[in-house]
Amino acid sequence: MLELIDVHVTATDEKGTVAVLPGINLTLEDNRIYVMTGPNGGGKTSIAKTMMGIYRPSQGKILLDGTDITAKTITERARLGIGYAFQQPPRFKGIKVKDLLTIAAGYEDKNFQCELLYDVGLCAQDYLEREINSSFSGGELKRIEIASLLARKLKVAVFDEPEAGIDLWSFQKLTETFAGLHEKYNGTLVIISHQERILRLADRVILVSGGRISEITTPEKFLAEMEKIVPDCLCRADCIKGEMANAECDR
Ligand SMILES: Nc1ncnc2c1ncn2[C@@H]1O[C@H](COP(=O)(O)OP(=O)(O)OP(=O)(O)O)[C@@H](O)[C@H]1O
Ligand SMILES: [Mg+2]
């Protein structure tokens, strides 16, 4: 179980110190799939980075199975079984796909590596011996990073927008893989996503906005509520402000 207790995160940018997460309380149970969703800039990636130790809280506590891990580094948390697949994965230059998967799993097993690549929609024959370099497309890189996280059989695995940049066919395969993971592993799965198909896999949907957890609900309730929301046309709102409510919308 992973718990975030009154976690505050601040960051410094050109405007000075900004509150990125002004107080998060969240409990993630074992053997569950959580899908974190919400508006762009709402704080999803920041919560994931805080779990992983990339962002350090200025206040609050993080507990893994009751043990305080707030002061633990990224490497220490990785050893404890927390993993994070980046929204935009870094390139591990000069290393072969098979070596990355061997390091991630902690042992070399070609059959397992083939299965992992298949799970993310990549053909093992074409990829295992390839060196990861700038010739990889964004989607290929993303899928290899996801495969390397799957290899680790983590306690808490966080996937940040796994669908981003991935074609429809591979997305289908990936959705099946996430659904199947529930049966294969005992860990907690946190998927940050905007996709309905992924949302439907969740035991619980966590809605994040304005740096806060605004709701924790079921996918059915969440999707039913979403249908009721009619997005306000910003263009029209601008027109009303400028007393041009009846003007033709040119967007
Ligand atoms: N290191 C940082 N420095 C300054 N501001 C930051 C930093 N990290 C996050 N923020 C701000 O915190 C807010 C939340 O960002 P975050 O990346 O967590 O959003 P998100 O929910 O993942 O959005 P998206 O759906 O677009 O990926 C944004 O306004 C962002 O600019
Ligand atoms: Mg994000």
Short mmCIF file of C-alpha atoms and ligand atoms in Angstrom, two decimals:
data_model
loop_
_atom_site.label_atom_id
_atom_site.label_comp_id
_atom_site.label_asym_id
_atom_site.label_seq_id
_atom_site.Cartn_x
_atom_site.Cartn_y
_atom_site.Cartn_z
CA MET A 1 0.00 0.00 0.00
CA LEU A 2 1.30 3.45 -0.92
CA GLU A 3 0.09 6.45 1.06
CA LEU A 4 0.58 10.15 0.44
CA ILE A 5 -0.31 12.09 3.57
CA ASP A 6 -0.80 15.85 3.27
CA VAL A 7 1.94 16.06 0.64
CA HIS A 8 2.86 19.56 -0.51
CA VAL A 9 5.20 20.16 -3.46
CA THR A 10 6.53 23.52 -4.54
CA ALA A 11 8.69 24.44 -7.52
CA THR A 12 10.68 27.49 -8.47
CA ASP A 13 10.32 29.03 -11.89
CA GLU A 14 10.95 32.47 -13.38
CA LYS A 15 7.93 33.85 -11.43
CA GLY A 16 9.32 32.61 -8.12
CA THR A 17 8.04 29.78 -5.93
CA VAL A 18 4.84 28.11 -7.10
CA ALA A 19 2.66 25.57 -5.27
CA VAL A 20 2.49 22.58 -7.64
CA LEU A 21 0.68 20.26 -5.20
CA PRO A 22 -0.90 22.15 -2.31
CA GLY A 23 -1.79 19.12 -0.15
CA ILE A 24 -2.37 15.61 -1.52
CA ASN A 25 -3.95 12.80 0.50
CA LEU A 26 -4.08 9.53 -1.39
CA THR A 27 -4.08 5.83 -0.46
CA LEU A 28 -3.30 3.24 -3.14
CA GLU A 29 -4.22 -0.32 -2.15
CA ASP A 30 -2.38 -3.44 -3.39
CA ASN A 31 -3.67 -5.39 -6.40
CA ARG A 32 -5.69 -2.53 -7.81
CA ILE A 33 -5.69 -0.58 -11.05
CA TYR A 34 -6.00 3.16 -10.57
CA VAL A 35 -6.42 5.48 -13.52
CA MET A 36 -5.48 9.07 -12.83
CA THR A 37 -7.10 11.56 -15.14
CA GLY A 38 -8.03 15.25 -15.29
CA PRO A 39 -7.30 18.45 -17.18
CA ASN A 40 -3.90 19.28 -18.65
CA GLY A 41 -1.72 20.93 -16.03
CA GLY A 42 -3.87 19.45 -13.24
CA GLY A 43 -0.95 17.81 -11.42
CA LYS A 44 -1.01 14.12 -12.48
CA THR A 45 2.64 13.92 -13.59
CA SER A 46 3.70 15.88 -10.50
CA ILE A 47 1.97 13.34 -8.23
CA ALA A 48 3.70 10.48 -10.11
CA LYS A 49 7.10 12.23 -9.85
CA THR A 50 6.51 12.76 -6.13
CA MET A 51 5.78 9.04 -5.63
CA MET A 52 9.00 8.22 -7.50
CA GLY A 53 11.11 10.72 -5.54
CA ILE A 54 11.83 12.98 -8.52
CA TYR A 55 9.91 15.78 -6.76
CA ARG A 56 10.55 16.16 -3.03
CA PRO A 57 7.68 17.27 -0.76
CA SER A 58 8.18 20.45 1.27
CA GLN A 59 5.68 19.03 3.76
CA GLY A 60 3.89 15.73 4.37
CA LYS A 61 4.78 12.05 4.32
CA ILE A 62 4.91 9.13 1.86
CA LEU A 63 4.52 5.62 3.26
CA LEU A 64 5.10 2.30 1.48
CA ASP A 65 3.50 -0.59 3.36
CA GLY A 66 3.58 1.59 6.48
CA THR A 67 7.28 2.52 6.19
CA ASP A 68 8.16 6.19 5.80
CA ILE A 69 9.97 6.58 2.44
CA THR A 70 9.72 10.40 2.22
CA ALA A 71 13.50 10.81 2.51
CA LYS A 72 14.37 7.93 0.14
CA THR A 73 16.06 8.71 -3.17
CA ILE A 74 14.80 7.68 -6.63
CA THR A 75 17.22 4.71 -6.66
CA GLU A 76 16.20 3.57 -3.19
CA ARG A 77 12.51 3.76 -4.15
CA ALA A 78 13.23 1.84 -7.36
CA ARG A 79 14.86 -0.89 -5.22
CA LEU A 80 11.79 -0.95 -2.98
CA GLY A 81 9.65 -1.66 -6.05
CA ILE A 82 8.29 1.68 -7.24
CA GLY A 83 8.67 2.41 -10.96
CA TYR A 84 7.64 5.22 -13.27
CA ALA A 85 7.36 5.24 -17.06
CA PHE A 86 7.79 8.84 -18.20
CA GLN A 87 5.23 10.77 -20.28
CA GLN A 88 8.18 11.60 -22.56
CA PRO A 89 10.72 8.80 -22.13
CA PRO A 90 14.43 9.58 -22.02
CA ARG A 91 16.70 7.87 -24.59
CA PHE A 92 19.14 5.37 -23.12
CA LYS A 93 21.77 5.80 -25.80
CA GLY A 94 24.14 3.04 -26.79
CA ILE A 95 22.35 0.13 -25.15
CA LYS A 96 20.55 -2.72 -26.94
CA VAL A 97 16.87 -3.39 -26.30
CA LYS A 98 17.69 -6.87 -24.96
CA ASP A 99 20.22 -5.39 -22.51
CA LEU A 100 17.72 -2.84 -21.23
CA LEU A 101 15.19 -5.62 -20.62
CA THR A 102 17.85 -7.79 -18.93
CA ILE A 103 18.84 -4.95 -16.58
CA ALA A 104 15.18 -4.18 -15.83
CA ALA A 105 14.25 -7.80 -15.03
CA GLY A 106 17.53 -8.57 -13.25
CA TYR A 107 18.07 -11.71 -15.39
CA GLU A 108 18.27 -12.67 -19.07
CA ASP A 109 15.43 -14.74 -20.47
CA LYS A 110 14.81 -14.50 -24.19
CA ASN A 111 11.30 -15.96 -24.04
CA PHE A 112 10.30 -13.47 -21.35
CA GLN A 113 11.80 -10.61 -23.39
CA CYS A 114 9.87 -11.71 -26.50
CA GLU A 115 6.67 -11.84 -24.46
CA LEU A 116 7.30 -8.34 -23.07
CA LEU A 117 7.83 -6.86 -26.54
CA TYR A 118 4.76 -8.67 -27.83
CA ASP A 119 2.75 -7.20 -24.93
CA VAL A 120 3.57 -3.68 -26.13
CA GLY A 121 2.96 -4.53 -29.79
CA LEU A 122 6.59 -4.83 -30.96
CA CYS A 123 8.06 -7.73 -32.91
CA ALA A 124 10.94 -9.18 -30.86
CA GLN A 125 12.86 -10.28 -33.99
CA ASP A 126 13.08 -6.68 -35.17
CA TYR A 127 13.94 -5.08 -31.86
CA LEU A 128 15.87 -7.25 -29.40
CA GLU A 129 19.28 -6.73 -31.07
CA ARG A 130 18.67 -3.07 -31.97
CA GLU A 131 20.62 -0.36 -30.21
CA ILE A 132 18.43 2.34 -28.69
CA ASN A 133 19.41 5.56 -30.41
CA SER A 134 17.94 8.53 -32.25
CA SER A 135 16.69 6.23 -35.05
CA PHE A 136 13.85 5.09 -32.75
CA SER A 137 10.52 6.82 -33.22
CA GLY A 138 8.75 8.39 -30.24
CA GLY A 139 6.16 5.57 -30.16
CA GLU A 140 8.80 2.82 -30.38
CA LEU A 141 10.76 4.37 -27.54
CA LYS A 142 7.66 4.74 -25.43
CA ARG A 143 6.72 1.09 -25.91
CA ILE A 144 10.23 -0.09 -25.06
CA GLU A 145 10.14 1.95 -21.87
CA ILE A 146 6.76 0.42 -20.97
CA ALA A 147 8.16 -3.08 -21.66
CA SER A 148 11.14 -2.38 -19.39
CA LEU A 149 8.80 -1.34 -16.57
CA LEU A 150 6.67 -4.46 -17.08
CA ALA A 151 9.87 -6.54 -16.83
CA ARG A 152 10.45 -5.31 -13.28
CA LYS A 153 7.29 -6.79 -11.68
CA LEU A 154 6.96 -3.82 -9.38
CA LYS A 155 4.98 -3.21 -6.21
CA VAL A 156 3.78 0.12 -7.58
CA ALA A 157 4.09 0.77 -11.33
CA VAL A 158 3.12 4.18 -12.68
CA PHE A 159 2.58 4.65 -16.43
CA ASP A 160 2.29 8.28 -17.52
CA GLU A 161 0.03 8.55 -20.58
CA PRO A 162 1.12 5.23 -22.13
CA GLU A 163 -1.17 5.93 -25.08
CA ALA A 164 0.61 9.15 -26.08
CA GLY A 165 2.13 8.87 -29.54
CA ILE A 166 1.12 5.22 -29.92
CA ASP A 167 -0.76 4.00 -33.00
CA LEU A 168 -4.26 2.51 -32.78
CA TRP A 169 -3.12 -1.09 -33.31
CA SER A 170 -0.45 -0.97 -30.62
CA PHE A 171 -2.85 0.88 -28.32
CA GLN A 172 -5.30 -2.00 -28.60
CA LYS A 173 -2.53 -4.46 -27.66
CA LEU A 174 -1.39 -2.24 -24.78
CA THR A 175 -4.93 -1.99 -23.36
CA GLU A 176 -5.17 -5.80 -23.38
CA THR A 177 -1.76 -5.99 -21.70
CA PHE A 178 -2.81 -3.66 -18.88
CA ALA A 179 -6.05 -5.59 -18.42
CA GLY A 180 -4.07 -8.88 -18.26
CA LEU A 181 -1.48 -7.50 -15.83
CA HIS A 182 -4.06 -7.54 -13.11
CA GLU A 183 -4.09 -11.34 -13.26
CA LYS A 184 -0.32 -11.74 -13.74
CA TYR A 185 1.08 -9.48 -10.99
CA ASN A 186 0.15 -8.58 -7.44
CA GLY A 187 1.27 -4.99 -7.64
CA THR A 188 -0.57 -1.71 -7.78
CA LEU A 189 -0.96 -0.22 -11.22
CA VAL A 190 -1.37 3.54 -11.68
CA ILE A 191 -2.09 4.60 -15.23
CA ILE A 192 -2.29 8.29 -16.05
CA SER A 193 -4.57 8.54 -19.06
CA HIS A 194 -7.17 10.53 -20.95
CA GLN A 195 -8.48 7.51 -22.87
CA GLU A 196 -11.92 6.01 -22.20
CA ARG A 197 -10.68 2.48 -22.98
CA ILE A 198 -8.01 2.79 -20.27
CA LEU A 199 -10.44 4.47 -17.84
CA ARG A 200 -12.72 1.45 -18.15
CA LEU A 201 -9.92 -0.83 -16.84
CA ALA A 202 -9.80 1.02 -13.52
CA ASP A 203 -10.96 -0.25 -10.15
CA ARG A 204 -10.93 3.42 -9.20
CA VAL A 205 -10.63 6.62 -11.23
CA ILE A 206 -8.71 9.42 -9.52
CA LEU A 207 -9.63 12.84 -10.80
CA VAL A 208 -6.84 15.41 -10.40
CA SER A 209 -7.27 19.11 -11.02
CA GLY A 210 -5.73 22.30 -9.67
CA GLY A 211 -2.99 20.25 -7.96
CA ARG A 212 -5.58 18.41 -5.84
CA ILE A 213 -7.46 15.11 -5.86
CA SER A 214 -10.93 16.34 -6.66
CA GLU A 215 -12.70 12.96 -6.78
CA ILE A 216 -12.10 9.22 -6.47
CA THR A 217 -14.83 7.26 -8.18
CA THR A 218 -15.69 4.27 -10.38
CA PRO A 219 -15.20 4.38 -14.18
CA GLU A 220 -18.97 3.99 -14.70
CA LYS A 221 -19.81 7.00 -12.51
CA PHE A 222 -16.97 9.05 -13.94
CA LEU A 223 -17.95 8.40 -17.56
CA ALA A 224 -21.64 9.07 -16.83
CA GLU A 225 -20.70 12.44 -15.27
CA MET A 226 -18.43 13.29 -18.21
CA GLU A 227 -21.31 12.84 -20.64
CA LYS A 228 -23.29 15.53 -18.84
CA ILE A 229 -20.57 18.14 -19.23
CA VAL A 230 -21.10 20.36 -22.24
CA PRO A 231 -17.82 22.17 -22.83
CA ASP A 232 -18.20 25.90 -22.88
CA CYS A 233 -17.03 27.42 -26.15
CA LEU A 234 -14.23 29.79 -25.18
CA CYS A 235 -14.56 31.50 -28.52
CA ARG A 236 -18.21 32.26 -27.78
CA ALA A 237 -17.34 33.43 -24.24
CA ASP A 238 -14.87 35.90 -25.77
CA CYS A 239 -17.55 37.12 -28.16
CA ILE A 240 -19.99 37.72 -25.30
CA LYS A 241 -17.37 39.68 -23.38
CA GLY A 242 -16.84 41.83 -26.46
CA GLU A 243 -20.63 42.25 -26.87
CA MET A 244 -20.55 40.28 -30.10
CA ALA A 245 -22.70 37.37 -28.90
CA ASN A 246 -24.45 37.08 -32.22
CA ALA A 247 -21.35 37.39 -34.34
CA GLU A 248 -20.43 34.44 -36.59
CA CYS A 249 -17.88 32.18 -34.95
CA ASP A 250 -14.82 32.07 -37.19
CA ARG A 251 -13.12 29.18 -35.32
N1 LIG B 1 9.19 21.76 -12.03
C1 LIG B 1 8.16 22.59 -12.19
N2 LIG B 1 8.34 23.93 -12.17
C2 LIG B 1 7.30 24.77 -12.32
N3 LIG B 1 6.03 24.39 -12.50
C3 LIG B 1 5.79 23.07 -12.53
C4 LIG B 1 6.83 22.10 -12.37
N4 LIG B 1 6.29 20.87 -12.46
C5 LIG B 1 4.96 21.04 -12.66
N5 LIG B 1 4.68 22.37 -12.69
C6 LIG B 1 3.36 22.95 -12.90
O1 LIG B 1 2.41 22.22 -12.16
C7 LIG B 1 1.22 22.05 -12.91
C8 LIG B 1 0.90 20.58 -13.04
O2 LIG B 1 1.78 19.98 -13.99
P1 LIG B 1 1.74 18.43 -14.33
O3 LIG B 1 2.80 18.18 -15.32
O4 LIG B 1 1.79 17.67 -13.06
O5 LIG B 1 0.28 18.32 -15.00
P2 LIG B 1 -0.43 17.08 -15.69
O6 LIG B 1 -1.74 16.88 -14.96
O7 LIG B 1 0.49 15.94 -15.77
O8 LIG B 1 -0.76 17.67 -17.14
P3 LIG B 1 -0.83 16.95 -18.61
O9 LIG B 1 -2.19 16.31 -18.69
O10 LIG B 1 -0.71 18.10 -19.55
O11 LIG B 1 0.32 16.00 -18.71
C9 LIG B 1 1.41 22.76 -14.24
O12 LIG B 1 0.86 24.04 -14.18
C10 LIG B 1 2.92 22.82 -14.36
O13 LIG B 1 3.34 23.92 -15.11
MG MG B 2 1.38 14.90 -17.37
#
